[in-house]
Structure formats: C-alpha cells, structure tokens
Tab-separated table of C-alpha atoms and ligand atoms in Angstrom:
chain	number	residue	atom	x	y	z
A	1	MET	CA	134.274	-101.612	215.491
A	2	THR	CA	134.463	-97.893	216.287
A	3	PRO	CA	136.717	-95.435	214.348
A	4	ASP	CA	139.135	-95.523	217.324
A	5	ASP	CA	139.094	-99.282	217.622
A	6	PRO	CA	141.377	-100.967	215.074
A	7	ARG	CA	140.224	-104.471	216.011
A	8	PRO	CA	138.056	-106.160	213.400
A	9	ALA	CA	134.514	-106.884	214.595
A	10	ARG	CA	134.215	-110.539	215.570
A	11	ALA	CA	131.947	-112.526	213.249
A	12	ARG	CA	128.997	-113.919	215.137
A	13	ARG	CA	129.078	-117.712	215.495
A	14	VAL	CA	126.160	-120.056	215.225
A	15	VAL	CA	126.380	-123.696	216.163
A	16	LEU	CA	124.022	-125.378	213.712
A	17	GLY	CA	123.041	-128.693	215.262
A	18	VAL	CA	121.521	-131.188	212.840
A	19	GLY	CA	119.433	-134.097	214.100
A	20	GLY	CA	118.900	-137.388	212.310
A	21	GLY	CA	115.798	-136.835	210.226
A	22	ILE	CA	114.855	-136.679	206.587
A	23	ALA	CA	114.628	-132.864	206.907
A	24	ALA	CA	118.391	-132.679	207.577
A	25	TYR	CA	118.820	-131.549	203.970
A	26	LYS	CA	116.917	-128.334	204.784
A	27	ALA	CA	119.675	-127.401	207.247
A	28	VAL	CA	121.929	-126.875	204.213
A	29	SER	CA	119.773	-123.865	203.212
A	30	LEU	CA	119.882	-122.608	206.806
A	31	LEU	CA	123.666	-122.814	206.757
A	32	ARG	CA	123.662	-120.703	203.575
A	33	LEU	CA	121.311	-118.097	205.075
A	34	PHE	CA	123.606	-117.619	208.088
A	35	SER	CA	126.791	-117.565	205.950
A	36	GLU	CA	125.283	-114.960	203.612
A	37	ASP	CA	124.500	-112.855	206.708
A	38	GLY	CA	128.190	-112.952	207.697
A	39	TRP	CA	127.897	-115.519	210.484
A	40	ALA	CA	130.566	-118.172	211.066
A	41	VAL	CA	128.808	-121.528	211.151
A	42	ASP	CA	129.937	-124.611	213.086
A	43	VAL	CA	127.838	-127.541	211.950
A	44	VAL	CA	127.432	-130.237	214.599
A	45	PRO	CA	125.447	-133.153	213.216
A	46	THR	CA	124.478	-136.158	215.285
A	47	ALA	CA	125.813	-139.527	214.098
A	48	SER	CA	122.411	-140.383	212.617
A	49	ALA	CA	122.177	-137.000	210.827
A	50	LEU	CA	125.268	-138.027	208.860
A	51	ARG	CA	123.223	-140.879	207.348
A	52	PHE	CA	121.124	-138.207	205.607
A	53	VAL	CA	123.777	-135.587	204.737
A	54	GLY	CA	127.459	-136.500	205.007
A	55	ALA	CA	130.272	-134.699	206.838
A	56	PRO	CA	132.107	-133.658	203.629
A	57	THR	CA	129.028	-131.669	202.508
A	58	TRP	CA	128.816	-129.803	205.829
A	59	ALA	CA	132.566	-129.175	205.919
A	60	ALA	CA	132.650	-127.885	202.325
A	61	LEU	CA	129.683	-125.567	202.819
A	62	SER	CA	130.676	-124.191	206.233
A	63	GLY	CA	134.434	-124.066	205.649
A	64	ASN	CA	134.857	-125.587	209.115
A	65	ARG	CA	135.750	-129.022	210.411
A	66	VAL	CA	132.739	-131.200	211.228
A	67	GLU	CA	132.712	-133.462	214.279
A	68	THR	CA	130.007	-135.425	216.018
A	69	ASP	CA	131.908	-137.045	218.837
A	70	VAL	CA	133.506	-135.516	221.940
A	71	PHE	CA	136.486	-137.853	221.487
A	72	GLU	CA	137.605	-136.286	218.213
A	73	ASN	CA	140.313	-133.624	218.656
A	74	VAL	CA	140.060	-133.952	222.437
A	75	HIS	CA	142.995	-131.578	223.002
A	76	GLU	CA	140.790	-128.705	221.773
A	77	VAL	CA	138.035	-129.640	224.255
A	78	PRO	CA	135.421	-129.070	221.532
A	79	HIS	CA	132.452	-130.020	223.742
A	80	VAL	CA	133.095	-126.916	225.859
A	81	ARG	CA	134.659	-124.587	223.264
A	82	LEU	CA	131.772	-124.694	220.786
A	83	GLY	CA	129.016	-123.920	223.271
A	84	GLN	CA	130.966	-121.236	225.096
A	85	GLY	CA	131.977	-119.418	221.921
A	86	ALA	CA	128.573	-119.411	220.239
A	87	ASP	CA	126.230	-116.437	219.882
A	88	LEU	CA	123.411	-118.796	218.946
A	89	VAL	CA	122.833	-122.540	219.066
A	90	LEU	CA	120.190	-123.630	216.572
A	91	VAL	CA	119.137	-127.247	216.156
A	92	ALA	CA	117.240	-128.035	212.949
A	93	PRO	CA	115.813	-130.562	212.546
A	94	CYS	CA	115.486	-131.359	216.243
A	95	THR	CA	114.244	-134.920	216.700
A	96	ALA	CA	112.064	-136.168	219.585
A	97	ASP	CA	115.179	-137.918	220.901
A	98	LEU	CA	117.210	-134.695	220.899
A	99	LEU	CA	114.377	-132.795	222.605
A	100	ALA	CA	114.261	-135.466	225.330
A	101	LYS	CA	118.025	-135.405	225.800
A	102	ALA	CA	118.081	-131.604	225.975
A	103	ALA	CA	115.202	-131.542	228.470
A	104	HIS	CA	116.966	-134.040	230.733
A	105	GLY	CA	120.489	-132.673	230.367
A	106	LEU	CA	121.906	-135.827	228.744
A	107	ALA	CA	125.217	-135.344	226.987
A	108	ASP	CA	126.399	-138.337	224.985
A	109	ASP	CA	127.717	-136.642	221.851
A	110	LEU	CA	129.144	-133.317	220.752
A	111	LEU	CA	125.779	-131.667	220.053
A	112	THR	CA	124.193	-132.535	223.399
A	113	ASN	CA	127.388	-131.468	225.223
A	114	THR	CA	127.253	-128.174	223.339
A	115	LEU	CA	123.641	-127.639	224.434
A	116	LEU	CA	124.766	-127.949	228.050
A	117	THR	CA	127.686	-125.546	227.739
A	118	ALA	CA	125.917	-122.867	225.679
A	119	ARG	CA	125.150	-119.608	227.487
A	120	CYS	CA	123.725	-117.913	224.388
A	121	PRO	CA	120.147	-118.150	223.027
A	122	VAL	CA	119.175	-121.704	222.094
A	123	VAL	CA	116.557	-122.296	219.396
A	124	LEU	CA	115.204	-125.749	218.572
A	125	ALA	CA	113.201	-126.453	215.411
A	126	PRO	CA	111.507	-129.822	215.934
A	127	ALA	CA	110.593	-132.172	213.105
A	128	MET	CA	108.940	-135.518	213.705
A	129	HIS	CA	105.748	-137.461	213.093
A	130	THR	CA	102.576	-135.943	214.529
A	131	GLU	CA	102.144	-138.767	217.044
A	132	MET	CA	105.643	-138.195	218.406
A	133	TRP	CA	105.133	-134.391	218.581
A	134	GLN	CA	101.843	-134.820	220.429
A	135	HIS	CA	103.032	-137.592	222.764
A	136	PRO	CA	102.797	-136.458	226.420
A	137	ALA	CA	106.533	-137.156	226.860
A	138	THR	CA	107.423	-134.747	224.048
A	139	VAL	CA	104.850	-132.177	225.230
A	140	ALA	CA	106.400	-132.276	228.714
A	141	ASN	CA	109.945	-132.026	227.317
A	142	VAL	CA	109.010	-128.991	225.219
A	143	ALA	CA	107.385	-127.319	228.242
A	144	THR	CA	110.484	-127.989	230.371
A	145	LEU	CA	112.773	-126.498	227.737
A	146	ARG	CA	110.560	-123.436	227.224
A	147	ALA	CA	110.403	-122.868	230.975
A	148	ARG	CA	114.209	-122.763	230.956
A	149	GLY	CA	114.215	-120.081	228.293
A	150	VAL	CA	114.920	-122.270	225.274
A	151	THR	CA	112.934	-121.252	222.188
A	152	VAL	CA	111.145	-124.236	220.693
A	153	ILE	CA	109.662	-123.273	217.328
A	154	GLU	CA	106.252	-124.766	216.524
A	155	PRO	CA	106.585	-127.292	213.689
A	156	ALA	CA	104.649	-126.644	210.491
A	157	SER	CA	101.706	-128.790	209.402
A	158	GLY	CA	101.764	-130.703	206.160
A	159	ARG	CA	102.975	-133.801	204.435
A	160	LEU	CA	105.384	-135.861	206.556
A	161	THR	CA	107.733	-138.658	205.537
A	162	GLY	CA	105.541	-141.402	204.140
A	163	LYS	CA	101.856	-140.959	203.443
A	164	ASP	CA	100.722	-139.196	206.587
A	165	SER	CA	100.397	-135.490	207.187
A	166	GLY	CA	99.837	-133.226	210.215
A	167	PRO	CA	101.869	-131.018	212.550
A	168	GLY	CA	105.504	-132.111	212.707
A	169	ARG	CA	107.111	-130.787	209.525
A	170	LEU	CA	110.259	-128.743	209.771
A	171	PRO	CA	109.293	-125.127	208.943
A	172	GLU	CA	110.928	-123.605	205.865
A	173	PRO	CA	114.568	-122.531	206.394
A	174	GLN	CA	113.713	-118.832	205.847
A	175	ASP	CA	111.110	-119.017	208.634
A	176	ILE	CA	113.504	-120.767	211.023
A	177	HIS	CA	116.202	-118.220	210.194
A	178	ALA	CA	113.799	-115.294	210.811
A	179	ALA	CA	112.601	-116.774	214.117
A	180	ALA	CA	116.175	-117.442	215.283
A	181	MET	CA	117.261	-113.917	214.345
A	182	SER	CA	114.387	-112.399	216.300
A	183	VAL	CA	115.483	-114.398	219.357
A	184	VAL	CA	119.081	-113.208	218.882
A	185	ASP	CA	117.900	-109.603	218.479
A	186	ALA	CA	115.714	-109.821	221.561
A	187	ALA	CA	118.622	-111.216	223.587
A	188	ALA	CA	121.230	-108.839	222.130
A	189	PRO	CA	121.099	-106.176	224.874
A	190	LEU	CA	121.334	-108.926	227.478
A	191	THR	CA	124.394	-110.910	226.383
A	192	PRO	CA	127.751	-109.229	226.167
A	193	VAL	CA	129.144	-111.150	223.177
A	194	ASP	CA	132.759	-110.676	224.130
A	195	THR	CA	132.598	-112.631	227.384
A	196	GLY	CA	130.646	-115.712	226.407
A	197	ALA	CA	129.954	-116.104	230.116
A	198	GLY	CA	127.285	-114.746	232.424
A	199	PRO	CA	123.722	-115.797	232.980
A	200	ALA	CA	121.563	-117.258	230.278
A	201	ALA	CA	120.174	-114.402	228.209
A	202	ARG	CA	116.621	-115.110	229.171
A	203	ASP	CA	117.399	-115.096	232.874
A	204	ALA	CA	118.935	-111.635	232.722
A	205	VAL	CA	116.968	-108.490	233.431
A	206	PRO	CA	116.535	-106.728	230.118
A	207	GLY	CA	118.172	-103.351	229.779
A	208	ALA	CA	116.264	-101.953	226.826
A	209	ALA	CA	113.404	-102.722	224.513
A	210	ALA	CA	114.453	-104.855	221.583
A	211	PRO	CA	114.025	-103.165	218.202
A	212	SER	CA	112.600	-106.429	216.965
A	213	GLY	CA	111.571	-109.670	218.571
A	214	ASP	CA	108.659	-112.037	218.372
A	215	LEU	CA	106.375	-109.547	220.176
A	216	HIS	CA	107.504	-106.569	218.110
A	217	GLY	CA	104.559	-104.334	217.233
A	218	LEU	CA	102.285	-105.667	219.984
A	219	ARG	CA	100.799	-103.321	222.566
A	220	VAL	CA	100.830	-105.124	225.880
A	221	VAL	CA	99.245	-104.012	229.148
A	222	VAL	CA	100.320	-105.791	232.335
A	223	SER	CA	98.900	-105.131	235.803
A	224	ALA	CA	101.130	-105.973	238.749
A	225	GLY	CA	101.278	-105.836	242.529
A	226	GLY	CA	98.639	-105.747	245.222
A	227	THR	CA	95.859	-103.194	245.451
A	228	ARG	CA	95.384	-101.258	248.696
A	229	GLU	CA	91.908	-100.407	249.918
A	230	ALA	CA	92.043	-97.390	252.185
A	231	LEU	CA	90.247	-97.376	255.542
A	232	ASP	CA	91.457	-93.970	256.632
A	233	PRO	CA	94.446	-91.766	255.702
A	234	VAL	CA	96.906	-94.159	257.395
A	235	ARG	CA	95.395	-97.628	257.103
A	236	PHE	CA	94.476	-99.948	254.274
A	237	LEU	CA	93.484	-103.525	253.476
A	238	GLY	CA	96.246	-105.082	251.413
A	239	ASN	CA	97.728	-108.408	250.373
A	240	ARG	CA	101.081	-110.147	250.131
A	241	SER	CA	101.725	-109.643	246.409
A	242	SER	CA	105.233	-108.292	245.712
A	243	GLY	CA	104.562	-107.529	242.046
A	244	LYS	CA	107.736	-109.414	240.980
A	245	GLN	CA	105.975	-111.666	238.479
A	246	GLY	CA	104.042	-108.810	236.869
A	247	VAL	CA	107.139	-106.620	236.612
A	248	ALA	CA	109.104	-109.528	235.100
A	249	LEU	CA	106.309	-110.004	232.549
A	250	ALA	CA	106.506	-106.336	231.566
A	251	GLU	CA	110.313	-106.422	231.291
A	252	THR	CA	110.427	-109.601	229.235
A	253	ALA	CA	107.651	-108.430	226.881
A	254	ALA	CA	109.619	-105.224	226.241
A	255	ALA	CA	112.813	-107.236	225.713
A	256	ARG	CA	110.950	-109.222	223.057
A	257	GLY	CA	109.912	-106.049	221.277
A	258	ALA	CA	106.426	-105.257	222.641
A	259	SER	CA	105.471	-101.752	223.676
A	260	VAL	CA	104.337	-102.197	227.248
A	261	THR	CA	102.220	-100.336	229.770
A	262	LEU	CA	102.772	-101.584	233.299
A	263	VAL	CA	99.885	-100.707	235.605
A	264	ALA	CA	101.516	-100.989	239.000
A	265	ALA	CA	99.593	-101.198	242.257
A	266	HIS	CA	101.755	-101.684	245.366
A	267	VAL	CA	104.990	-103.447	244.318
A	268	GLU	CA	108.059	-104.291	246.356
A	269	VAL	CA	110.596	-104.253	243.517
A	270	PRO	CA	112.016	-101.275	241.626
A	271	LEU	CA	109.807	-100.224	238.753
A	272	PRO	CA	111.399	-100.665	235.320
A	273	GLU	CA	112.863	-97.557	233.734
A	274	GLN	CA	113.774	-99.051	230.375
A	275	ASP	CA	112.601	-97.829	226.986
A	276	GLY	CA	109.469	-99.534	225.800
A	277	ILE	CA	107.745	-99.596	229.217
A	278	GLU	CA	105.384	-96.891	230.392
A	279	VAL	CA	104.416	-97.122	234.067
A	280	VAL	CA	100.998	-96.089	235.403
A	281	ARG	CA	100.669	-96.081	239.211
A	282	VAL	CA	97.385	-97.054	240.889
A	283	GLU	CA	96.368	-97.782	244.453
A	284	SER	CA	92.920	-99.308	244.808
A	285	ALA	CA	90.946	-101.869	242.821
A	286	LEU	CA	88.711	-99.103	241.502
A	287	ASP	CA	91.772	-97.110	240.290
A	288	LEU	CA	93.072	-100.254	238.620
A	289	GLN	CA	89.731	-100.952	236.991
A	290	ALA	CA	89.604	-97.428	235.521
A	291	ALA	CA	93.160	-97.694	234.125
A	292	MET	CA	92.706	-101.186	232.706
A	293	THR	CA	89.388	-100.402	231.047
A	294	VAL	CA	90.879	-97.466	229.160
A	295	LEU	CA	94.172	-99.180	228.257
A	296	ALA	CA	92.602	-102.505	227.194
A	297	ASP	CA	90.719	-100.735	224.468
A	298	SER	CA	93.837	-100.212	222.356
A	299	ALA	CA	95.845	-103.226	223.567
A	300	ASP	CA	96.692	-106.474	221.770
A	301	VAL	CA	97.358	-108.398	224.968
A	302	VAL	CA	96.221	-107.708	228.528
A	303	VAL	CA	97.706	-109.598	231.457
A	304	MET	CA	96.016	-109.280	234.844
A	305	ALA	CA	98.849	-110.303	237.138
A	306	ALA	CA	97.774	-107.888	239.889
A	307	ALA	CA	96.406	-109.265	243.138
A	308	VAL	CA	93.139	-107.377	243.353
A	309	ALA	CA	91.329	-106.981	246.679
A	310	ASP	CA	87.940	-108.626	246.347
A	311	PHE	CA	86.469	-106.333	249.022
A	312	ARG	CA	86.892	-102.709	250.111
A	313	PRO	CA	85.613	-100.852	253.145
A	314	VAL	CA	82.126	-99.409	252.588
A	315	ASP	CA	83.236	-96.091	254.054
A	316	TYR	CA	86.508	-94.249	253.862
A	317	VAL	CA	87.031	-92.234	257.055
A	318	GLU	CA	88.610	-88.850	256.221
A	319	THR	CA	90.491	-88.575	259.539
A	320	LYS	CA	92.470	-91.225	261.394
A	321	ILE	CA	90.218	-93.696	263.201
A	322	LYS	CA	91.130	-93.307	266.881
A	323	LYS	CA	91.441	-96.094	269.429
A	324	SER	CA	88.775	-94.476	271.602
A	325	HIS	CA	86.053	-92.364	270.163
A	326	ARG	CA	83.025	-90.547	271.490
A	327	THR	CA	79.721	-92.167	270.642
A	328	ALA	CA	77.270	-90.041	268.761
A	329	ALA	CA	74.436	-91.143	271.057
A	330	ASP	CA	75.481	-89.833	274.464
A	331	GLY	CA	79.020	-88.486	273.887
A	332	THR	CA	80.678	-91.065	276.196
A	333	GLU	CA	84.100	-92.614	275.396
A	334	ASP	CA	83.797	-95.895	273.482
A	335	ASP	CA	86.849	-98.224	273.589
A	336	SER	CA	85.323	-101.091	271.626
A	337	ALA	CA	86.866	-102.186	268.309
A	338	PRO	CA	85.041	-100.777	265.315
A	339	THR	CA	83.273	-103.171	262.981
A	340	LEU	CA	84.478	-103.048	259.394
A	341	GLN	CA	81.778	-103.103	256.768
A	342	LEU	CA	83.032	-104.355	253.430
A	343	VAL	CA	81.600	-104.261	249.939
A	344	ARG	CA	82.560	-106.360	246.896
A	345	ASN	CA	84.980	-104.846	244.399
A	346	PRO	CA	84.209	-105.350	240.716
A	347	ASP	CA	85.863	-108.327	239.031
A	348	ILE	CA	88.136	-106.386	236.664
A	349	LEU	CA	89.239	-109.389	234.614
A	350	ALA	CA	85.707	-110.633	234.013
A	351	GLY	CA	84.728	-107.051	233.106
A	352	LEU	CA	87.497	-106.830	230.482
A	353	VAL	CA	86.283	-110.096	228.930
A	354	ARG	CA	82.712	-108.729	228.880
A	355	GLU	CA	83.812	-105.412	227.325
A	356	ARG	CA	85.706	-107.229	224.568
A	357	GLY	CA	82.521	-108.995	223.519
A	358	SER	CA	82.959	-110.949	220.319
A	359	ARG	CA	86.176	-109.177	219.213
A	360	ARG	CA	89.447	-111.144	219.185
A	361	ARG	CA	91.512	-108.293	220.527
A	362	PRO	CA	92.856	-107.991	223.161
A	363	LEU	CA	93.984	-111.482	224.082
A	364	ILE	CA	93.270	-111.638	227.815
A	365	VAL	CA	95.466	-113.493	230.295
A	366	GLY	CA	94.412	-113.926	233.912
A	367	PHE	CA	96.230	-115.245	236.933
A	368	ALA	CA	94.727	-117.542	239.521
A	369	ALA	CA	96.101	-117.421	243.021
A	370	GLU	CA	95.048	-120.705	244.610
A	371	THR	CA	95.904	-122.491	247.813
A	372	GLY	CA	93.778	-125.558	246.984
A	373	ASP	CA	91.264	-126.858	249.505
A	374	THR	CA	90.247	-130.190	250.973
A	375	GLY	CA	88.038	-131.165	248.027
A	376	HIS	CA	89.918	-129.586	245.113
A	377	SER	CA	93.434	-129.444	243.747
A	378	VAL	CA	94.979	-126.136	242.684
A	379	LEU	CA	94.588	-127.155	239.022
A	380	GLU	CA	90.903	-128.096	239.428
A	381	LEU	CA	90.190	-124.707	240.951
A	382	GLY	CA	92.127	-123.131	238.049
A	383	ARG	CA	89.985	-124.928	235.473
A	384	GLU	CA	86.820	-123.732	237.198
A	385	LYS	CA	88.214	-120.199	237.250
A	386	VAL	CA	89.139	-120.043	233.560
A	387	ALA	CA	85.623	-121.163	232.676
A	388	ARG	CA	84.068	-118.654	235.085
A	389	LYS	CA	86.176	-115.655	234.076
A	390	GLY	CA	86.232	-116.404	230.328
A	391	CYS	CA	89.811	-115.169	229.788
A	392	ASP	CA	91.804	-116.816	226.975
A	393	LEU	CA	94.651	-118.061	229.159
A	394	LEU	CA	94.889	-118.517	232.910
A	395	VAL	CA	98.217	-118.750	234.716
A	396	VAL	CA	97.549	-120.884	237.773
A	397	ASN	CA	99.759	-120.112	240.684
A	398	GLU	CA	99.898	-121.985	243.984
A	399	VAL	CA	100.110	-119.413	246.735
A	400	GLY	CA	100.665	-119.445	250.458
A	401	ARG	CA	102.600	-117.388	252.954
A	402	SER	CA	105.971	-118.572	251.707
A	403	VAL	CA	104.937	-120.002	248.342
A	404	THR	CA	105.134	-117.592	245.384
A	405	PHE	CA	104.481	-114.274	247.176
A	406	GLY	CA	107.717	-112.323	247.393
A	407	GLN	CA	109.824	-115.252	246.158
A	408	ASP	CA	112.222	-114.968	243.218
A	409	ASP	CA	111.172	-118.313	241.745
A	410	ASN	CA	107.769	-119.430	240.624
A	411	THR	CA	106.013	-122.569	239.420
A	412	VAL	CA	102.837	-122.134	237.372
A	413	THR	CA	100.619	-123.971	234.939
A	414	VAL	CA	99.067	-122.176	231.976
A	415	LEU	CA	95.533	-123.268	231.079
A	416	ASP	CA	93.840	-122.445	227.790
A	417	ARG	CA	90.100	-121.695	227.899
A	418	ASP	CA	89.688	-123.652	224.677
A	419	GLY	CA	91.298	-126.803	226.062
A	420	GLY	CA	94.572	-128.438	225.096
A	421	GLU	CA	97.336	-129.665	227.339
A	422	PRO	CA	98.112	-127.510	230.404
A	423	VAL	CA	101.610	-126.006	230.081
A	424	PRO	CA	103.682	-126.346	233.262
A	425	LEU	CA	106.410	-123.712	233.733
A	426	GLY	CA	109.125	-123.758	236.382
A	427	PRO	CA	110.259	-124.013	239.050
A	428	ALA	CA	112.344	-121.208	237.589
A	429	SER	CA	113.026	-117.528	238.102
A	430	LYS	CA	110.056	-115.241	237.510
A	431	THR	CA	111.915	-113.904	234.454
A	432	VAL	CA	112.198	-117.374	232.918
A	433	VAL	CA	108.572	-118.166	233.811
A	434	SER	CA	107.563	-114.888	232.113
A	435	HIS	CA	109.316	-115.919	228.925
A	436	GLY	CA	107.444	-119.230	229.057
A	437	ILE	CA	104.147	-117.349	229.422
A	438	TRP	CA	104.991	-115.121	226.429
A	439	ASP	CA	105.860	-118.256	224.418
A	440	VAL	CA	102.365	-119.597	225.143
A	441	VAL	CA	100.781	-116.213	224.324
A	442	ALA	CA	102.736	-115.994	221.062
A	443	ALA	CA	101.687	-119.510	220.088
A	444	ARG	CA	98.055	-118.717	221.033
A	445	GLY	CA	97.990	-115.484	219.066
A	446	ASP	CA	98.232	-114.892	215.384
A	447	ARG	CA	100.876	-117.087	213.726
A	448	SER	CA	102.723	-114.014	212.480
A	449	TRP	CA	103.669	-113.200	216.085
A	450	THR	CA	106.266	-115.942	216.069
A	451	GLY	CA	108.008	-114.582	213.006
A	452	ALA	CA	109.906	-111.348	212.632
A	453	GLY	CA	108.223	-108.087	211.717
A	454	GLU	CA	105.164	-106.197	212.820
A	455	ALA	CA	102.795	-108.346	214.818
A	456	ARG	CA	99.185	-107.242	215.153
A	457	LEU	CA	96.027	-108.983	216.114
A	458	PRO	CA	93.022	-108.461	213.895
A	459	ASP	CA	90.034	-106.848	215.641
B	501	LIG	N1	90.883	-110.236	239.547
B	501	LIG	C1	90.218	-109.096	239.085
B	501	LIG	N2	89.361	-108.438	239.887
B	501	LIG	C2	89.118	-108.879	241.138
B	501	LIG	C3	89.750	-110.036	241.617
B	501	LIG	C4	90.639	-110.691	240.807
B	501	LIG	O1	90.454	-108.715	237.939
B	501	LIG	N3	88.265	-108.224	241.891
B	501	LIG	C5	91.765	-110.945	238.623
B	501	LIG	C6	93.195	-111.125	239.113
B	501	LIG	O2	94.038	-110.082	238.648
B	501	LIG	C7	93.575	-112.438	238.458
B	501	LIG	C8	92.260	-113.198	238.408
B	501	LIG	O3	91.234	-112.218	238.498
B	501	LIG	O4	94.026	-112.264	237.129
B	501	LIG	C9	92.058	-114.217	239.478
B	501	LIG	O5	92.284	-113.660	240.741
B	501	LIG	P1	92.098	-114.550	242.061
B	501	LIG	O6	92.395	-113.711	243.251
B	501	LIG	O7	92.833	-115.839	241.888
B	501	LIG	O8	90.581	-114.948	241.971
B	501	LIG	P2	89.258	-114.249	242.401
B	501	LIG	O9	88.509	-113.817	241.208
B	501	LIG	O10	89.518	-113.192	243.422
B	501	LIG	O11	88.464	-115.454	243.044
B	501	LIG	P3	88.728	-116.218	244.434
B	501	LIG	O12	89.441	-115.247	245.335
B	501	LIG	O13	87.380	-116.559	244.887
B	501	LIG	O14	89.576	-117.407	244.083
C-alpha cells in the first residue's frame, strides 16, 4: 500500500497441503509460522491426512473452512479458486503417492486439483520411508517435478516411523518454512500477485536479482555461447551454439540470489541487463580461458556451458585472405584453395579442475554436447566424459543441427562424478531446465545452500 493508495495490502495466501503421514502433525507448526508472518492459510488435507489430524483442528487453527473433496461447496468451484488465488502452494508432508500424482497430473481430490491450477511457486516437502524415497519411481517423479520448476525439498535423515532410520524424515517446520520463503522471495519479481495468472514463476525471465534465495551469497560464473577462432579479419571458425542455455543459467542463478558473472562468447540472444549479473565479452577459446581462469579463483560455482572450439587456425592472417594470391616462389597467380592448418585449443574445463587441485571450491559443472555414435549412446559418452574431465557435475546434452542448438526447449541429463542416479531434466524451456540444474547444484553443494541466508562453500 502506498500513501496514495487507500486499499489495504492483500494478505498473501498459502495453500498448505497435508498428505497422509505420521508427520502431518508437524504441519500444525508450519501453519502457525505462516499465520504469525501475516499469511492467510488454506489448509487442504488429503482424506488420509485427516486420519492423523482432524478437520476441526485445521479449521480452528487456520480460521478457514477445511475441505478435501472437490464435491464440497461446488458452487464456489474450490478446486480452481484455491490454486488460482494462492501465492504459494506448500505440501508437507508430501507422500510418495502425492509426488506420483503431482508428477503425472492426476487430480482426484481437492489438493491434487489445486496443484494443477496453481500458477504460483509450488514447494513439496516429502516424507516417507527410505526405500520409498529411493525407489526409481519416486526418483523419476521428483526429477520430473523439479524439471517443471517445482521445488522438492530434500527430506532429512533420521529416525522414521517404526524402528528404521535413514533419509525420508520430514525436515523441521522452521526449515521447511525458511526454504519455502526463499522460493517465494526468489519468485517475487516474476509473479505479479494481483493477477494470479501468467506463466509459472520459474518459466518467466527474471527481472532482477532476488535479495534472498537458495543461492544467495554464492558467486557464480557461467560461460555461454560459441567461441570464434579468427582466420583473418573477416573470417572465423565457429559453431552453432546460440548461448540460450548459458544465458538462462545466468538469469536463473541471479533470480535465486547468486551474484553472477556471465562470460559470453558469441550468443544469439540479448545479454541480460539485470542487477546481479556482470557480463564479460570474449571471442576466442584463448580469451575465454583467460577470463575463466581468473574468475574461477574467487567463484563458488563455475558452469562451462560455452561451446568451445577444440581447434584454432595455426596462423592468423592480418589482411583478408584473397581468392587468388601470388605465390612467393615465382610471383604467379595461384587460384588453389588454401590449406588450413589447425592446432588444438586448451581444454578449459579440464584446466579449471586441475587448477582447483584438492580444494572443494569452486564446484565445477561441465556440459557435454554429444550426438552419440554407432557404438555408444549419448549417456555412455557422457559418463566417459565426466570421468575424463573430472568436473563435479556434467550436463549431458544431445545435439544435432536441429536438436538443442538455437531451440527454446532442451532435454538434458545431469551426471554426478561421484555416482548416484542420473537426473533427467526436460523436455522443458531452457529456463526451467536451468532451475533443475541449480536444484542439483544446490543439493550437491553445502547443505546450507538450500536454506535461507548466506551460502558459502568452504575452501
Ligand atoms: N570445453 C572446454 N574446452 C574445450 C572444449 C570443451 O572447456 N577446448 C568444455 C565445454 O565448455 C563443456 C565440456 O568441456 O563444458 C565438454 O565439451 P564438449 O564439446 O562436449 O567436449 P570436448 O571436450 O570438446 O570433447 P569431444 O568434442 O571430443 O566430445
């Protein structure tokens, strides 16, 4: 509300979805945390959640009616109203069943309908037994949701229902609240709260760096675009990279609070002008190497999304190479095509890994542009590459003339040098894929990255 605007500021609304698990009682504390912050809370439990905490408790604590079924109060069309009017949808605890339904777009009760109609940030806090969390079906569902821009919080490790323990516990309400607030803050410049419409926050191009977010405090360096290796003043060897994925990575990192340096080779999209992103222009692989070596030294995360020329001409000719030229030997006109002599460029990514030595910082992310070949799949070549280059994460990208290069959408798989399940992302916009990559980076980095506040990597 401004001094000239007599309208009261609208309270922000959170739909607090509660799944059917023993941890449902912890959602009561979450409700309190949001209410104390001035949020209006609509609690939407599933039918099985009500077996753990009853509707009267939720209604009394939230001051709002509590429904689970789309057929209650049909005249108000609650399955559409709740999702459309929310500034945040948070599901805690989120069961394996709810994760599966959300991933597949099923809508058989009020909560799952709300998940489909929401256009605001969606945060899911899973809680389940370790075996269920680690089951390939759940792993795939989580990856699908993350690729779509949904934030899935990592469960905590510890004692579970019964005698067993391991990853699968619902994190403490304060931690879930802090993580959800950082997602809301990161999305704030992207979602005009008064319309409730428009694209999903994470698919929008960020307008400004978020003052906080899960990458707040991190110094991120992203290279983007294709290098150009000059032959003469008018000609170069280049490649088909448009730089869209690298630019989207820089924009999304800034939107999540990181301070970003974008090292841009040749790109075919406008360079970002938002706060929180500094742009350094380079042309050749050697320029890029010089910039990256200096910047990596003080970075927390380095992403080599640039398409670097593996070879450059041995000689740069100062004047334009003419079609016909006089031979040095006898001065006669020579119309033959010149032969290009090439030399290997340095492998910048491998060099950054070498320079880092045994330090943990920076976390290094490479990209692998692969077309596959007769004997090897794209993923097999990616695995070989991550081992060869030694980077922490490798984003494997299938490329071809009309696959990936210049396209708005992308499909990638993120491989971790230290093993673990590959994380598939997309097909989705390069912005959404970028968010998925940052989710993997945040999970790979120090645990404090996923909470609010200053995130730093130890040396
Ligand atoms: N890269 C680099 N320096 C190079 C070539 C590539 O730093 N001279 C980086 C790219 O930015 C990318 C990763 O290495 O992060 C993989 O690039 P890619 O072109 O897929 O692999 P190459 O190393 O060039 O190997 P190959 O072309 O044989 O697949």
